[in-house]
Tab-separated table of C-alpha atoms and ligand atoms in Angstrom:
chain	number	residue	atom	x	y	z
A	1	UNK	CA	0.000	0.000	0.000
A	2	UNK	CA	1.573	3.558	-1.095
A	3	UNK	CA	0.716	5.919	1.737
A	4	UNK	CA	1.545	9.682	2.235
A	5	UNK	CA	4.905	8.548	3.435
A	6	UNK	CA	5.801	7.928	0.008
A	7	UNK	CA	3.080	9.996	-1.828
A	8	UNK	CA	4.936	11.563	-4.532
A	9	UNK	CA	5.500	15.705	-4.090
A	10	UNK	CA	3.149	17.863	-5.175
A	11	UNK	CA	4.888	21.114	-4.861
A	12	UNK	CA	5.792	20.792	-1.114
A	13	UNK	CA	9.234	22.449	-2.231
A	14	UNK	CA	7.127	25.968	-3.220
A	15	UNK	CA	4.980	25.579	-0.722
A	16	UNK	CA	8.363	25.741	1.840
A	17	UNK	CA	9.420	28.906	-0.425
A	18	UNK	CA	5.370	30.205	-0.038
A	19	UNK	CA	5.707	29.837	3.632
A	20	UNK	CA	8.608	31.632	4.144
A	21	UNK	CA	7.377	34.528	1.813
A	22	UNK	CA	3.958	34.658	3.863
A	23	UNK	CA	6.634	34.968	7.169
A	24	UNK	CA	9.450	37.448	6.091
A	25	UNK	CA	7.635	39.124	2.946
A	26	UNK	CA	4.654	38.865	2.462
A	27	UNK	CA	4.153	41.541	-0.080
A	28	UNK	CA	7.258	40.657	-2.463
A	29	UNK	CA	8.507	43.330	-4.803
A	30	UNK	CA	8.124	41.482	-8.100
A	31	UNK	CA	4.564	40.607	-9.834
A	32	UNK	CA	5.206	36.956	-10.500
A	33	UNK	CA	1.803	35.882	-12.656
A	34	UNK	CA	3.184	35.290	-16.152
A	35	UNK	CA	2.544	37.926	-18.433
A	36	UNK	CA	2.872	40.635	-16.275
A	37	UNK	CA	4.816	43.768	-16.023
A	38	UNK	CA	6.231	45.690	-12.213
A	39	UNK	CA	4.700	44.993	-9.498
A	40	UNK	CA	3.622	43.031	-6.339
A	41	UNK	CA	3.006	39.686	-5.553
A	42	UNK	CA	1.189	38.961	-2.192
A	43	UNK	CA	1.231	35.716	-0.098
A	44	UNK	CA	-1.292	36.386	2.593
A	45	UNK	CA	-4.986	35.148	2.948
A	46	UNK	CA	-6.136	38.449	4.122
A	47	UNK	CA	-3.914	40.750	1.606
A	48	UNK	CA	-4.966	38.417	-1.343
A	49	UNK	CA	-9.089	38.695	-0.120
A	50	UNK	CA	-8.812	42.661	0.378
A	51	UNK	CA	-7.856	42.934	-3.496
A	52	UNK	CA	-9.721	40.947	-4.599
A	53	UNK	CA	-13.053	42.690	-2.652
A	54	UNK	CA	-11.922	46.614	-3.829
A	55	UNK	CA	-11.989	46.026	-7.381
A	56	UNK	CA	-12.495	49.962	-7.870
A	57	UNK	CA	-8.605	50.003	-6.640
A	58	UNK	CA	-7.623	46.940	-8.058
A	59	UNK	CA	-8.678	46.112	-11.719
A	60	UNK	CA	-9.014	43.337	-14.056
A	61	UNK	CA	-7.963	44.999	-16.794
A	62	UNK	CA	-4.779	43.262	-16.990
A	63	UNK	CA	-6.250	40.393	-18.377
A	64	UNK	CA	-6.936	42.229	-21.418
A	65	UNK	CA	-3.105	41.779	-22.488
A	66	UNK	CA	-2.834	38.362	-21.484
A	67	UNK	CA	-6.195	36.006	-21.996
A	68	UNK	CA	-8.269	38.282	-23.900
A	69	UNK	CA	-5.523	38.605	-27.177
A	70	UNK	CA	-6.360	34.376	-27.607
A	71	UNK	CA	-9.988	34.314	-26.516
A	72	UNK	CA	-11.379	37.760	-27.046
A	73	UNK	CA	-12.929	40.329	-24.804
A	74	UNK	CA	-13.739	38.136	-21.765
A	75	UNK	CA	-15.669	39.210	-18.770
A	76	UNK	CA	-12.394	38.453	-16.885
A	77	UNK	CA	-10.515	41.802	-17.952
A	78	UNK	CA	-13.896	43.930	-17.011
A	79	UNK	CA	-14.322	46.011	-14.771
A	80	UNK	CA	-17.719	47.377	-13.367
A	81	UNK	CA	-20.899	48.353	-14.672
A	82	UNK	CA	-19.543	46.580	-17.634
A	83	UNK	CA	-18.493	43.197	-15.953
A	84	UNK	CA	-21.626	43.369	-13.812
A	85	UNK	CA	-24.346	43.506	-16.750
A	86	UNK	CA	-22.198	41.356	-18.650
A	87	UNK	CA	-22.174	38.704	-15.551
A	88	UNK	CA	-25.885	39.009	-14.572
A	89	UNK	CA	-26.231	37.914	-18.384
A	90	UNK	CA	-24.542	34.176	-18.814
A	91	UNK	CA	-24.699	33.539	-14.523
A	92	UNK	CA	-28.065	32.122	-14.676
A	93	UNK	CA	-26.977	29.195	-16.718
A	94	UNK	CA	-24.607	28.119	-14.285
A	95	UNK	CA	-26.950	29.092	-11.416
A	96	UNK	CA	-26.878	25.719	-8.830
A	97	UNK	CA	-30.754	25.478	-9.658
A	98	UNK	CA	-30.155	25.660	-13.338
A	99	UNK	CA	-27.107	22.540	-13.293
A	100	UNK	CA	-28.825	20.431	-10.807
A	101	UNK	CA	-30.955	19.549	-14.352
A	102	UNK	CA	-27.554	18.094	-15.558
A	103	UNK	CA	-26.110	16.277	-12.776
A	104	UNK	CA	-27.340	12.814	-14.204
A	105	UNK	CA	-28.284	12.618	-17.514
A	106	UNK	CA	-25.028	14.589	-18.512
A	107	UNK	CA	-22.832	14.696	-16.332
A	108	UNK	CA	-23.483	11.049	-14.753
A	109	UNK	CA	-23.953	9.593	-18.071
A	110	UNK	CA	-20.430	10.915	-19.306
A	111	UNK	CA	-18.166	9.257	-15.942
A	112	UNK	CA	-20.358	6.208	-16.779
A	113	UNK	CA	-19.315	5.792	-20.212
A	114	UNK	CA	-16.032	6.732	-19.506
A	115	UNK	CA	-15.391	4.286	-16.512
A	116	UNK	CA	-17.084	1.476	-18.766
A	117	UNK	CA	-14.482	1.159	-21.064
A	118	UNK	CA	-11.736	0.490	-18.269
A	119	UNK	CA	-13.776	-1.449	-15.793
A	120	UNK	CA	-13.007	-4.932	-16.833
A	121	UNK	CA	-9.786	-4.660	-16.626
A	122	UNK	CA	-8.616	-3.677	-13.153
A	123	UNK	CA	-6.759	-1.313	-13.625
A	124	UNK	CA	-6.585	2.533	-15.149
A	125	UNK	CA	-4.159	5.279	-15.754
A	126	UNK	CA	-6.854	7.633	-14.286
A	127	UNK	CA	-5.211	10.883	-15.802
A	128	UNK	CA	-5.425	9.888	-19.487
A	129	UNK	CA	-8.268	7.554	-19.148
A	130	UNK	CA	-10.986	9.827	-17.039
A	131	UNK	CA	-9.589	13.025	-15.907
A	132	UNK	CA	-8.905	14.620	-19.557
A	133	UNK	CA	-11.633	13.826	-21.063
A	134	UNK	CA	-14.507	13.616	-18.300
A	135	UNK	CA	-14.644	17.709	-17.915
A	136	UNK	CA	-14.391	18.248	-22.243
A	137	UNK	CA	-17.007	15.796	-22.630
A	138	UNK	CA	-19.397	17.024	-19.881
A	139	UNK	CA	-18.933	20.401	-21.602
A	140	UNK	CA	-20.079	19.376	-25.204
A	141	UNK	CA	-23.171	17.974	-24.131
A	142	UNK	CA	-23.993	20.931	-21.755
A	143	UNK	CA	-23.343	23.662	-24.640
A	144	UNK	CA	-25.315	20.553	-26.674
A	145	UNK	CA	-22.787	20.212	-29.253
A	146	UNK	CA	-23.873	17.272	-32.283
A	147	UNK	CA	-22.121	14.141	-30.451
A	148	UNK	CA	-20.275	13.519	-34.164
A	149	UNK	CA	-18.857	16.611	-33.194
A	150	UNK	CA	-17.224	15.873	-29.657
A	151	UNK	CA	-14.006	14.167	-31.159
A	152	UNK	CA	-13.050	17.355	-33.006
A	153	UNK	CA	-14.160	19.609	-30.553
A	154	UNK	CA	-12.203	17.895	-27.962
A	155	UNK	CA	-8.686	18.204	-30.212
A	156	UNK	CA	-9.621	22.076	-30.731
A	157	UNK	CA	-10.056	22.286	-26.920
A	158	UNK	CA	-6.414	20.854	-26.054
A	159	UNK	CA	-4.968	22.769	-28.723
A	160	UNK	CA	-6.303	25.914	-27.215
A	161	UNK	CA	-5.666	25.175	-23.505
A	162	UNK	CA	-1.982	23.901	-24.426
A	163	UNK	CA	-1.549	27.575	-26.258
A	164	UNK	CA	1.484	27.965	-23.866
A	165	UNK	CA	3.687	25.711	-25.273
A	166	UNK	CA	2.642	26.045	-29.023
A	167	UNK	CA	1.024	29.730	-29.733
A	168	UNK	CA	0.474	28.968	-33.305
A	169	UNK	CA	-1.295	25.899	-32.857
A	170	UNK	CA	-3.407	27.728	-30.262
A	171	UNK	CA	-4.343	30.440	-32.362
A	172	UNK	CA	-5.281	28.396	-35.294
A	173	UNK	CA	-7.755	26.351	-32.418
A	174	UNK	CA	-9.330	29.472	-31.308
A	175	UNK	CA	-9.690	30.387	-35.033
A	176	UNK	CA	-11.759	26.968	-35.751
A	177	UNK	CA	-13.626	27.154	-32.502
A	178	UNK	CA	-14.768	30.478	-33.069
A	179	UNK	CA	-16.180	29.633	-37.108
A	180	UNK	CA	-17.392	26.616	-35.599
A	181	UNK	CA	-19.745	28.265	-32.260
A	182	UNK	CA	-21.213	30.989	-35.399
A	183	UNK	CA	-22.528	27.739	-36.980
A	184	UNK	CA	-24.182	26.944	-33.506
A	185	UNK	CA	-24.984	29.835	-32.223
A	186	UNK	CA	-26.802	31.060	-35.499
A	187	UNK	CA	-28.780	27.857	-35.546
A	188	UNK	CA	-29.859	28.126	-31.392
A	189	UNK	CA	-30.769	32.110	-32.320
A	190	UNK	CA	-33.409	29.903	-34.680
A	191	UNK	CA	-34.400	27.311	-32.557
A	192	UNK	CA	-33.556	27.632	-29.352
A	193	UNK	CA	-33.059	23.794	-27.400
A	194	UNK	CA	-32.392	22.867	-23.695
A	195	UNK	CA	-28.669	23.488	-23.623
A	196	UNK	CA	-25.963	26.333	-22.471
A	197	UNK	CA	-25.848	28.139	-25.651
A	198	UNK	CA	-29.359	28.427	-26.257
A	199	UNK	CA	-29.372	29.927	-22.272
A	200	UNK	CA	-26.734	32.748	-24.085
A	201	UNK	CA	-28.366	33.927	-27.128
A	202	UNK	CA	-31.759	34.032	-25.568
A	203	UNK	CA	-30.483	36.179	-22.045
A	204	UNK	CA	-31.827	39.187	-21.646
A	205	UNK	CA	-31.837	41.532	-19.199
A	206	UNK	CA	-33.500	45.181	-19.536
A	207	UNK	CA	-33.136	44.760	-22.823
A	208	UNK	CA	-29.473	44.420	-23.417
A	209	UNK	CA	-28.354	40.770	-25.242
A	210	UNK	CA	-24.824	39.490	-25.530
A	211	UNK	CA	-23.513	39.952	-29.073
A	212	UNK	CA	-22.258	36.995	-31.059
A	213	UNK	CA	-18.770	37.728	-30.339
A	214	UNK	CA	-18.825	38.175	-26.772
A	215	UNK	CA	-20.958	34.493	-26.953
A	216	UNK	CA	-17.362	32.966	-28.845
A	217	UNK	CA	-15.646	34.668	-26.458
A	218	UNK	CA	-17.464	33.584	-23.183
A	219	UNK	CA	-17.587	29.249	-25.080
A	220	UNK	CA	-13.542	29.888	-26.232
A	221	UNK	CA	-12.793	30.909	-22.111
A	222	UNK	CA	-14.758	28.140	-20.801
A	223	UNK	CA	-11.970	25.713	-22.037
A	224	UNK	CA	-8.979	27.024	-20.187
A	225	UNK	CA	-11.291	28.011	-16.974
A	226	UNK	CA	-13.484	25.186	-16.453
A	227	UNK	CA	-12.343	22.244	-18.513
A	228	UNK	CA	-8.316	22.542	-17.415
A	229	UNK	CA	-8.646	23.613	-14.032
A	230	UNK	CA	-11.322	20.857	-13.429
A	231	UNK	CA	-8.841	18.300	-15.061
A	232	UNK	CA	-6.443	19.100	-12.774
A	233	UNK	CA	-8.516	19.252	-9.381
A	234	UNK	CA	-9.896	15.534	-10.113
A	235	UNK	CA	-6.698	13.661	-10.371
A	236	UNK	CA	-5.087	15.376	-7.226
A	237	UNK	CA	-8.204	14.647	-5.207
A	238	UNK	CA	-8.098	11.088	-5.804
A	239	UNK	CA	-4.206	10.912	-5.017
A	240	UNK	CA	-5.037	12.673	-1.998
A	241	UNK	CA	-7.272	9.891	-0.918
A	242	UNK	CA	-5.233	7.126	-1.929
A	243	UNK	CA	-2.356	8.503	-0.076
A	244	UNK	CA	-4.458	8.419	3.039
A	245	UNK	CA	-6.016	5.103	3.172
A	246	UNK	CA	-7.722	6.129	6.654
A	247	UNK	CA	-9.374	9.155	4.965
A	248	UNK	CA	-9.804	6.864	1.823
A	249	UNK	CA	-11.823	3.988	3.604
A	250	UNK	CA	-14.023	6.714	5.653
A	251	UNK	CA	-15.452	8.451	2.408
A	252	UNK	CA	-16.252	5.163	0.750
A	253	UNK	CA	-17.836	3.864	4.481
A	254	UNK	CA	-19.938	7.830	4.518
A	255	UNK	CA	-20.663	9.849	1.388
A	256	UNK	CA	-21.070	12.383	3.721
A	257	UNK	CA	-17.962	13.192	3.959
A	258	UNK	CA	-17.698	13.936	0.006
A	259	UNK	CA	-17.700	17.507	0.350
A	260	UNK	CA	-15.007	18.082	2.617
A	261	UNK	CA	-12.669	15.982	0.918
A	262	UNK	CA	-13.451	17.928	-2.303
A	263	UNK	CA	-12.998	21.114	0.001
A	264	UNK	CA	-9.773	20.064	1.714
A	265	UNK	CA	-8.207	18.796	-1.308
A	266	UNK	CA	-9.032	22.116	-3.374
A	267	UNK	CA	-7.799	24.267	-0.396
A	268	UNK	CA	-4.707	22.250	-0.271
A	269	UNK	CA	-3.594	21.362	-4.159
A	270	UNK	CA	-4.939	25.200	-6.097
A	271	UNK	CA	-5.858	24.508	-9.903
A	272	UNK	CA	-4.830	27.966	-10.747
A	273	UNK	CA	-1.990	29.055	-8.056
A	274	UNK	CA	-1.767	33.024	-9.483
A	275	UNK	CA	-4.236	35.893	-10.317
A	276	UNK	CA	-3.476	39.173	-10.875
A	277	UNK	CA	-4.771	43.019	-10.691
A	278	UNK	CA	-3.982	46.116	-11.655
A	279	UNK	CA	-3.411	48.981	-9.208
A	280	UNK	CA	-5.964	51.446	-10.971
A	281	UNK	CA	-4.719	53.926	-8.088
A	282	UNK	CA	-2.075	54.605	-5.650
A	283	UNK	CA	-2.468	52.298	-2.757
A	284	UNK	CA	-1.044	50.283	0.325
A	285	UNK	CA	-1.120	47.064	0.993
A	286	UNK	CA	0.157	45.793	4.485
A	287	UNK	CA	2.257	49.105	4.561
A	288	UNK	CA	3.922	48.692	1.299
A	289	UNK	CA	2.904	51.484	-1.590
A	290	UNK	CA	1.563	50.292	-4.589
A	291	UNK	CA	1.728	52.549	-7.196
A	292	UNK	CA	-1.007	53.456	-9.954
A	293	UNK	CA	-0.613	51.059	-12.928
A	294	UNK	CA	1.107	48.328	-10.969
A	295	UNK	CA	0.424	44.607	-11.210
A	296	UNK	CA	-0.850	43.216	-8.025
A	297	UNK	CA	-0.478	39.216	-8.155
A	298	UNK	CA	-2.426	36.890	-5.595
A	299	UNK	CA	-0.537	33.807	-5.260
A	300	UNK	CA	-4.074	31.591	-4.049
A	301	UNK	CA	-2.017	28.532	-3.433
A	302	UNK	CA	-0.376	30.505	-0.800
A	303	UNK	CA	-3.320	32.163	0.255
A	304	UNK	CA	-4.977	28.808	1.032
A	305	UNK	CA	-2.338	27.650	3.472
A	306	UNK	CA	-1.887	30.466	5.514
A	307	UNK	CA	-0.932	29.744	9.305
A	308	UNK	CA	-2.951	32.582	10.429
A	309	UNK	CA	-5.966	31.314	9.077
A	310	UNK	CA	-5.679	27.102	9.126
A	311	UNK	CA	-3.956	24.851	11.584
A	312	UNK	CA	-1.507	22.993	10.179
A	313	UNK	CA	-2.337	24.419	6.670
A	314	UNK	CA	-0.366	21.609	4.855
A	315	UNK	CA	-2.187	18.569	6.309
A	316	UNK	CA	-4.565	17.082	4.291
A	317	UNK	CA	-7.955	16.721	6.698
A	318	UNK	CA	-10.977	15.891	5.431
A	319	UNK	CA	-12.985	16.680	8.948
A	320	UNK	CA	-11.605	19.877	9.357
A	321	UNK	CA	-14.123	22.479	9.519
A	322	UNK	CA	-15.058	24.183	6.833
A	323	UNK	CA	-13.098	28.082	6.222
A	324	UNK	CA	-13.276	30.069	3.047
A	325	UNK	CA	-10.624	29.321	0.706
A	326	UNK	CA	-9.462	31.204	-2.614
A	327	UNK	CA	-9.324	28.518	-4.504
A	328	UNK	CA	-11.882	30.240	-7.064
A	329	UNK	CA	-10.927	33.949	-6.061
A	330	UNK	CA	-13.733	35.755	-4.243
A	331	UNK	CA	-15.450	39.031	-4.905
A	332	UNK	CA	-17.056	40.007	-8.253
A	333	UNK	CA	-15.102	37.441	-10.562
A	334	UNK	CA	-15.498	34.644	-7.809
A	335	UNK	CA	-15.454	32.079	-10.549
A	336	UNK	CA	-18.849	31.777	-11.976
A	337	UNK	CA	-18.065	28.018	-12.510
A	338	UNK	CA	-17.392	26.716	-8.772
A	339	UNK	CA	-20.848	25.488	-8.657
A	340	UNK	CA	-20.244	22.980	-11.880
A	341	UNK	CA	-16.758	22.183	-10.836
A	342	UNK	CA	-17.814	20.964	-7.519
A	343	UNK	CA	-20.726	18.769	-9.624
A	344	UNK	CA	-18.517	17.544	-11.908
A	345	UNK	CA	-16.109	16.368	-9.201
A	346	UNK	CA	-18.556	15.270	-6.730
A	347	UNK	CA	-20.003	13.062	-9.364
A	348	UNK	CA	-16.683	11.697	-10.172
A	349	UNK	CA	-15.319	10.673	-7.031
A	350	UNK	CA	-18.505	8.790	-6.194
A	351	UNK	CA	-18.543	6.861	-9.453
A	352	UNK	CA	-14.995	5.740	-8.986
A	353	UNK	CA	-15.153	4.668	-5.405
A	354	UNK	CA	-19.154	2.936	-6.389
A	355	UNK	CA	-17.698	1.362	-9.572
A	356	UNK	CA	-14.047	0.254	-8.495
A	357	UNK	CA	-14.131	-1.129	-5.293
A	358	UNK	CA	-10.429	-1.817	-3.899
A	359	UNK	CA	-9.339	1.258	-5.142
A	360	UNK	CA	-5.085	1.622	-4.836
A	361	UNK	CA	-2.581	3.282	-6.392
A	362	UNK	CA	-0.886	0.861	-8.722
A	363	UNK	CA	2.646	-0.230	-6.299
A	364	UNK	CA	4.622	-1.138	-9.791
A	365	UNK	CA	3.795	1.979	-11.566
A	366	UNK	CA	4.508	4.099	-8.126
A	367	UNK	CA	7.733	2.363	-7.641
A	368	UNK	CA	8.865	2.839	-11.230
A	369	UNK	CA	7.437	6.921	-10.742
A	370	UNK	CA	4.632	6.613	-13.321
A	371	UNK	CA	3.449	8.956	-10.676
A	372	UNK	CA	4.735	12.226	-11.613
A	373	UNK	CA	4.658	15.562	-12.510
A	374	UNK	CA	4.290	18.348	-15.115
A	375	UNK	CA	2.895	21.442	-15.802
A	376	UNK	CA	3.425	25.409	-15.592
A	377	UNK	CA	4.112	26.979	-11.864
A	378	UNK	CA	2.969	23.604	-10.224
A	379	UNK	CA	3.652	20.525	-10.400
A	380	UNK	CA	0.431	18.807	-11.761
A	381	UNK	CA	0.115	14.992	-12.071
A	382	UNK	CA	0.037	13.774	-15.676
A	383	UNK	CA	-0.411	10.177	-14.925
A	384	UNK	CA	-2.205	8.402	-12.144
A	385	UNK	CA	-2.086	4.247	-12.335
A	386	UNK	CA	-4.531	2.341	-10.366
A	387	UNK	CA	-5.242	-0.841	-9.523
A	388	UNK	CA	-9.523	-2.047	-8.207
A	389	UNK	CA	-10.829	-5.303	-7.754
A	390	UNK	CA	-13.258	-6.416	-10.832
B	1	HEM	C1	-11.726	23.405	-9.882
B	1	HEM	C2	-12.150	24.092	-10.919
B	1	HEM	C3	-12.030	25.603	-11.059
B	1	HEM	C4	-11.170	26.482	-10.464
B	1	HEM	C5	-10.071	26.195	-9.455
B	1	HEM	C6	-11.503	27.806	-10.967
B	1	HEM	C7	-10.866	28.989	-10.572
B	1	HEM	C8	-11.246	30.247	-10.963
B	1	HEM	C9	-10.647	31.478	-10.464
B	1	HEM	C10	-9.505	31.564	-9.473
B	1	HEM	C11	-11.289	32.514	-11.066
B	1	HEM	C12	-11.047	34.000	-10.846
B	1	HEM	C13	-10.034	34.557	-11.811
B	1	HEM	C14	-9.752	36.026	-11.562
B	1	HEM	O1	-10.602	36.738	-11.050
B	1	HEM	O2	-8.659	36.476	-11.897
B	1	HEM	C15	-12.286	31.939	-11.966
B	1	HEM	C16	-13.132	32.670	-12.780
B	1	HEM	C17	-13.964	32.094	-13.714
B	1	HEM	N1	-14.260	30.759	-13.858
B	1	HEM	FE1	-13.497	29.245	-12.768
B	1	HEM	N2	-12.538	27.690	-11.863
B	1	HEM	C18	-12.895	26.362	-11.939
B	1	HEM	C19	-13.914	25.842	-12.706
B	1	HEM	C20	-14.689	26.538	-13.576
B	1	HEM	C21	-15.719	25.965	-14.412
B	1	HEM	C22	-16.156	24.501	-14.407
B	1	HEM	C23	-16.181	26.958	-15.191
B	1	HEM	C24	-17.248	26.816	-16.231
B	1	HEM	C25	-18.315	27.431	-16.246
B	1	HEM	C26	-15.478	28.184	-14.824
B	1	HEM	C27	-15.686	29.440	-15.374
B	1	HEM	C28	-15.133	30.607	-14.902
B	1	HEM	C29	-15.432	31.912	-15.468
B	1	HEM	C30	-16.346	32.201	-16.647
B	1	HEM	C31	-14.702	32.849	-14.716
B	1	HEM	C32	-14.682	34.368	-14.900
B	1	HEM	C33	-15.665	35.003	-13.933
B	1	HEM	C34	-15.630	36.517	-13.951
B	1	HEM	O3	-14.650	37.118	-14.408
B	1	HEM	O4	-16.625	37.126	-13.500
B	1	HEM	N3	-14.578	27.883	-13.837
B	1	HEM	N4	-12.258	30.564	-11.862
C-alpha cells in the first residue's frame, strides 16, 4: 500500500518557499503571474481577499493583455458596470438550480461511459483515461454540441488550452472554434433547445443581449477556466485519498464526507496558483505602496495555506471544519463556474469509489514513478495508475 509517506511531491518544495514569503515578505517586490509587467506579488490570505473585494482600486484589466488577445474580450478583464451587466447575463446558466438539471443525464452519463471502457480490466491510468476527457465531454453535451462533433471539438479544446507551449497551434484552435460556435450559435438564435448556448443567445436583461462575439468569447474561455482547471482538481483529489487510506476507507464507508474531501483537497492542491490586478490607483497594501498602474499578483495557493488562518495548513484533513478558501478567487469574478466544478467532481469521485471497489494506487507503476509531474508553476500529475478489484 503507497501511503503519504511515500506519496509523490506535489509542490511541497514551493509551498516551503510560499511559507517563508507569507513569514518574512509577504508583499514581495516582483509581480510573478506570467505575463505581467512591475509589481507586487502577495502571499497572505487576508492581503490576497482585500484585493480581490476593492476592485475599484484593483482592476481586471490586466487580463486584457494576457487572456483576452487568444480568446477575445472576456468578462475576466472587465471592470464594473460593464463586468456586472455582462455577468448578470450568462450567470443564470450556471446558477446551482439551473445545473442540478444536468447532474445525471449529462454529467453522470459521461463518468459512466467513460469508466465502462476500463472497468473490466482492473486497472486505469486515471489521468489519461478519465480526468482529460470527463470535464471536455461534460462540456459538449452541456453547450449541446452534435455528439459527431465531440471528437473534433475535444482536439480544438487541447490545442487551445496547451496555447502555452505552441502559440500557433493555439491560435489556429481558437480560429476553428470560433467559425465553428457561429454555426451553432446562429442555428440556437433559430431554434432555441435545452442546452448552455441556447441559455446565451436568448439572455436578456433590460433589454441588453450578448452579441455573437462576446458568446465565442465567453464558449472559447470556458476551455482554459473550467475544462483545465477541473482536469487538474480531479486527479489530485483522488491521489489525496489514496495517499491516506484512513481518509480513503471513511469516504467510501460515509458519502457524507464527500464535500469536505473535495474542500480540503481544493484548499490544499490550487488549480490555478496566481491571479493578478492592476493597481488602478495609488495604494497600500500591508504598509507597502503600490503605485497606480502596478500589477498586483495573488498567489491563491499561498493564500490557502496560511498559518494565520488554518492549523496545520499543509495537512490534508478531510474533517476539518469548513473556512473560506481562494481557490476560485472571491469578490465580483469569484469564478462563476465553482458550482459545476464541484458537480462535476462530486459526481466523479462517487462513481470511482461505487464502480471500483479496492481502489489503490498501482505499487509497480509508483515504484517505477509513473506517478509524476508536469505542468506550468505547479507541479500537476500527468499520470495516475490504479489498480480495483473487478
Ligand atoms: C476546480 C475548478 C475551477 C477552479 C479552481 C476555478 C478557478 C477560478 C478562479 C480563481 C477565477 C477568478 C479569476 C480572476 O478573477 O482572476 C475563476 C473565474 C472564472 N471561472 Fe473558474 N474555476 C474552476 C472551474 C470553472 C468551471 C467549471 C467553469 C465553467 C463554467 C469556470 C468558469 C469561470 C469563469 C467564466 C470565470 C470568470 C468570472 C468573472 O470574471 O466574473 N470555472 N475561476
Amino acid at each position: 500500500m503507497v501511503t503519504e509517506r511515500d506519496a509523490p511531491d506535489l509542490g511541497e518544495s514551493e509551498h516551503r518557499l510560499f511559507a517563508e514569503r507569507r513569514r518574512s515578505r509577504p508583499v514581495w517586490p516582483q509581480s510573478l503571474a506570467p505575463g505581467t509587467g512591475d509589481g507586487v506579488t502577495l502571499y497572505r490570505f487576508e492581503d490576497c481577499a482585500r484585493v480581490l473585494r476593492d476592485p475599484q482600486t484593483f482592476s481586471s484589466r490586466g487580463y486584457e493583455q494576457g487572456v483576452d488577445l487568444v480568446m477575445g474580450r472576456t468578462i475576466l478583464s472587465m471592470d464594473d458596470p460593464e463586468h456586472k451587466s455582462h455577468r448578470d447575463l450568462v450567470a443564470p446558466a450556471f446558477h446551482q438550480r439551473t445545473l442540478t438539471a444536468w447532474t445525471g443525464d449529462v454529467i453522470g452519463a459521461v463518468c459512466e461511459d467513460l469508466i465502462d471502457r476500463f472497468q473490466l480490466s482492473g486497472r486505469a491510468e486515471l489521468v489519461g483515461d478519465f480526468c482529460n476527457e470527463f470535464p471536455i465531454r461534460v462540456t459538449a453535451s452541456m453547450l449541446g454540441l452534435p455528439p459527431d462533433d465531440h471528437a473534433q471539438f475535444q482536439r480544438w479544446s487541447m490545442e487551445l488550452i496547451g496555447m502555452a507551449g505552441d502559440l500557433e497551434t493555439g491560435f489556429a484552435a481558437s480560429g476553428a472554434l470560433r467559425d465553428y460556435f457561429a454555426g451553432i450559435v446562429s442555428d440556437r438564435r433559430r431554434s432555441p433547445r435545452r442546452d448552455v448556448i441556447s441559455d446565451l443567445v436568448t439572455a436578456e436583461i433590460d433589454g441588453q443581449h450578448l452579441s455573437d462575439e462576446a458568446i465565442y468569447s465567453f464558449l472559447r474561455l470556458l476551455l482554459p477556466a473550467g475544462v483545465e482547471t477541473t482536469s487538474r482538481a480531479i486527479p489530485t483529489l483522488m491521489l489525496r485519498l489514496l495517499t491516506h487510506p484512513d481518509h480513503l476507507r471513511a469516504v467510501v464507508a460515509d458519502r457524507t464526507l464527500v464535500p469536505g474531501a473535495i474542500e480540503e483537497s481544493l484548499r490544499l492542491d490550487v488549480p490555478v496558483v496566481y491571479i493578478s490586478r492592476l493597481a488602478a490607483r495609488d495604494a497600500e497594501i500591508a504598509g507597502v505602496p503600490v503605485p497606480h498602474g502596478a500589477f498586483v499578483t495573488l498567489c491563491l495557493a499561498s493564500a490557502n495555506r496560511d498559518e494565520r488562518r488554518w492549523t496545520e495548513p499543509d495537512r490534508f484533513d478531510i474533517h476539518r471544519p469548513f473556512q473560506q478558501h481562494l481557490t476560485f478567487a472571491a469578490g465580483p469574478h469569484m469564478c462563476l463556474g465553482q458550482h459545476l466544478a464541484r458537480m462535476e467532481i462530486t459526481v466523479a469521485l462517487n462513481a470511482l469509489l461505487d464502480r471500483l471497489p479496492g481502489l489503490r494506487l498501482d505499487p509497480d507503476a509508483a515504484a517505477s514513478k509513473l506517478v509524476h509531474h508536469s505542468g506550468g508553476s505547479m507541479p500537476a500529475l500527468d499520470s495516475l495508475p490504479v489498480l480495483f478489484d473487478t
